[in-house]
Coordinates of N, CA, C and O in Angstrom, one line a residue:
M1 N -52.2 107.6 110.4 CA -52.4 107.0 111.7 C -52.4 105.5 111.7 O -51.9 104.9 112.6
P2 N -53.1 104.8 110.8 CA -53.1 103.3 110.8 C -51.8 102.7 110.8 O -51.5 101.7 111.3
K3 N -50.8 103.3 110.1 CA -49.5 102.8 110.0 C -48.8 102.7 111.3 O -48.1 101.7 111.7
Q4 N -49.0 103.7 112.2 CA -48.4 103.7 113.5 C -49.0 102.6 114.3 O -48.3 101.9 115.1
E5 N -50.3 102.4 114.3 CA -51.0 101.4 115.0 C -50.5 100.0 114.6 O -50.2 99.1 115.4
T6 N -50.3 99.8 113.2 CA -49.9 98.5 112.7 C -48.4 98.3 113.2 O -48.1 97.2 113.6
G7 N -47.6 99.3 113.2 CA -46.2 99.2 113.7 C -46.2 98.8 115.2 O -45.4 97.9 115.6
L8 N -47.1 99.3 116.0 CA -47.1 98.9 117.4 C -47.6 97.5 117.5 O -47.1 96.8 118.4
I9 N -48.5 97.1 116.7 CA -49.0 95.7 116.8 C -47.9 94.7 116.4 O -47.7 93.7 117.0
V10 N -47.1 95.1 115.4 CA -46.0 94.2 115.0 C -45.0 94.1 116.1 O -44.5 93.0 116.4
V11 N -44.6 95.2 116.7 CA -43.6 95.2 117.8 C -44.2 94.3 118.9 O -43.4 93.5 119.5
N12 N -45.4 94.5 119.3 CA -46.0 93.7 120.3 C -46.0 92.2 120.0 O -45.7 91.3 120.8
A13 N -46.3 91.9 118.7 CA -46.3 90.5 118.3 C -44.9 89.9 118.3 O -44.7 88.8 118.7
K14 N -43.9 90.7 118.0 CA -42.5 90.3 118.1 C -42.1 90.0 119.5 O -41.5 89.0 119.8
K15 N -42.5 90.9 120.4 CA -42.2 90.7 121.8 C -42.9 89.4 122.4 O -42.3 88.6 123.1
I16 N -44.2 89.2 122.0 CA -44.9 88.1 122.4 C -44.3 86.8 121.9 O -44.1 85.8 122.6
A17 N -43.9 86.8 120.6 CA -43.3 85.6 120.0 C -41.9 85.3 120.7 O -41.6 84.2 120.9
G18 N -41.2 86.4 121.0 CA -39.9 86.2 121.7 C -40.1 85.6 123.0 O -39.4 84.7 123.4
L19 N -41.0 86.1 123.8 CA -41.3 85.6 125.1 C -41.8 84.2 125.1 O -41.5 83.4 125.9
A20 N -42.7 83.9 124.1 CA -43.2 82.5 123.9 C -42.0 81.6 123.6 O -42.0 80.4 124.1
G21 N -41.1 82.0 122.8 CA -39.9 81.2 122.4 C -39.1 80.9 123.6 O -38.6 79.8 123.9
I22 N -38.8 81.9 124.4 CA -38.0 81.8 125.6 C -38.7 80.8 126.6 O -38.1 80.0 127.2
A23 N -40.0 81.0 126.8 CA -40.8 80.1 127.7 C -40.8 78.7 127.2 O -40.6 77.8 128.0
L24 N -40.8 78.5 125.9 CA -40.8 77.1 125.4 C -39.4 76.5 125.6 O -39.3 75.3 126.0
V25 N -38.3 77.2 125.4 CA -37.0 76.7 125.7 C -36.8 76.4 127.2 O -36.3 75.3 127.5
L26 N -37.3 77.3 128.0 CA -37.2 77.0 129.5 C -38.0 75.8 129.9 O -37.5 75.0 130.7
F27 N -39.2 75.7 129.3 CA -40.0 74.5 129.6 C -39.3 73.2 129.2 O -39.3 72.2 129.9
F28 N -38.7 73.2 128.0 CA -38.0 72.1 127.4 C -36.8 71.7 128.3 O -36.5 70.6 128.6
V29 N -36.1 72.7 128.8 CA -34.9 72.5 129.6 C -35.3 72.0 131.0 O -34.7 71.0 131.5
I30 N -36.4 72.5 131.5 CA -36.8 72.0 132.8 C -37.5 70.7 132.8 O -37.2 69.8 133.6
A31 N -38.3 70.4 131.7 CA -39.0 69.2 131.6 C -38.1 68.0 131.2 O -38.3 66.9 131.7
Q32 N -37.2 68.3 130.3 CA -36.4 67.2 129.8 C -34.9 67.7 129.7 O -34.4 67.9 128.5
P33 N -34.2 67.8 130.8 CA -32.9 68.4 130.7 C -31.9 67.5 129.9 O -31.0 68.0 129.3
G34 N -32.1 66.2 130.0 CA -31.2 65.3 129.3 C -31.3 65.5 127.8 O -30.3 65.5 127.0
H35 N -32.5 65.5 127.3 CA -32.8 65.7 125.9 C -32.3 67.1 125.4 O -31.7 67.3 124.3
A36 N -32.5 68.1 126.3 CA -32.0 69.5 125.9 C -30.5 69.5 125.9 O -29.9 70.1 125.0
A37 N -29.8 68.8 126.8 CA -28.3 68.8 126.7 C -27.9 68.0 125.5 O -26.9 68.5 124.8
N38 N -28.5 66.9 125.1 CA -28.1 66.2 123.9 C -28.4 67.1 122.6 O -27.6 67.1 121.7
L39 N -29.4 67.9 122.6 CA -29.7 68.8 121.5 C -28.6 69.8 121.4 O -28.1 70.1 120.3
V40 N -28.2 70.4 122.5 CA -27.1 71.4 122.5 C -25.8 70.8 122.0 O -25.1 71.4 121.2
T41 N -25.5 69.6 122.5 CA -24.3 68.9 122.1 C -24.3 68.6 120.6 O -23.3 68.8 119.9
N42 N -25.5 68.2 120.1 CA -25.6 67.9 118.6 C -25.4 69.2 117.8 O -24.8 69.2 116.7
I43 N -26.0 70.3 118.3 CA -25.8 71.6 117.6 C -24.4 72.0 117.6 O -23.8 72.4 116.5
I44 N -23.7 71.9 118.7 CA -22.3 72.2 118.8 C -21.4 71.3 117.9 O -20.5 71.8 117.1
D45 N -21.7 70.0 117.8 CA -21.0 69.1 117.0 C -21.2 69.5 115.5 O -20.3 69.4 114.7
F46 N -22.4 69.8 115.1 CA -22.7 70.2 113.8 C -22.0 71.5 113.4 O -21.4 71.6 112.3
L47 N -22.0 72.5 114.3 CA -21.2 73.7 114.0 C -19.7 73.5 113.8 O -19.1 74.0 113.0
R48 N -19.2 72.6 114.7 CA -17.8 72.3 114.6 C -17.4 71.6 113.3 O -16.5 72.0 112.7
S49 N -18.2 70.6 113.0 CA -17.9 69.9 111.7 C -18.1 70.8 110.5 O -17.3 70.7 109.5
S50 N -19.1 71.7 110.6 CA -19.3 72.6 109.5 C -18.1 73.5 109.3 O -17.6 73.8 108.2
A51 N -17.6 74.0 110.5 CA -16.4 74.9 110.4 C -15.2 74.2 109.9 O -14.4 74.7 109.2
E52 N -15.0 72.9 110.3 CA -13.9 72.2 109.9 C -14.0 71.9 108.4 O -12.9 72.0 107.7
A53 N -15.2 71.7 107.9 CA -15.3 71.5 106.4 C -15.0 72.8 105.6 O -14.3 72.7 104.6
V54 N -15.4 73.9 106.2 CA -15.1 75.2 105.5 C -13.6 75.4 105.5 O -13.0 75.9 104.5
I55 N -12.9 75.2 106.7 CA -11.5 75.4 106.8 C -10.8 74.4 105.8 O -9.8 74.9 105.1
T56 N -11.2 73.2 105.7 CA -10.6 72.3 104.8 C -10.8 72.7 103.3 O -9.8 72.7 102.5
F57 N -12.0 73.2 103.0 CA -12.2 73.7 101.6 C -11.3 74.9 101.3 O -10.7 75.0 100.3
V58 N -11.3 75.9 102.2 CA -10.4 77.1 102.0 C -9.0 76.7 101.9 O -8.3 77.2 101.0
S59 N -8.5 75.8 102.8 CA -7.1 75.4 102.7 C -6.8 74.7 101.4 O -5.7 74.8 100.8
N60 N -7.7 73.9 100.9 CA -7.5 73.2 99.6 C -7.5 74.2 98.4 O -6.9 73.9 97.4
V61 N -8.3 75.2 98.5 CA -8.4 76.2 97.4 C -7.1 76.9 97.3 O -6.6 77.2 96.2
F62 N -6.5 77.3 98.5 CA -5.3 78.1 98.5 C -4.0 77.3 98.5 O -2.9 77.8 98.7
S63 N -4.1 75.9 98.4 CA -2.9 75.1 98.4 C -2.3 75.0 97.0 O -3.0 74.9 96.0

């Protein structure tokens, strides 16, 4: 029986952490939309440059 109760507590903790994360993101977007937009732009730029680096590496390996 204790294992089931622990499992329920973990699931509830995951839900609470997820909701808290969503609330934090929403607060950040509402409170500082300019900074949030810059953060998203930086993340997209990082992902693009990372993908370009991987493509360059793979094309150099098979050249």
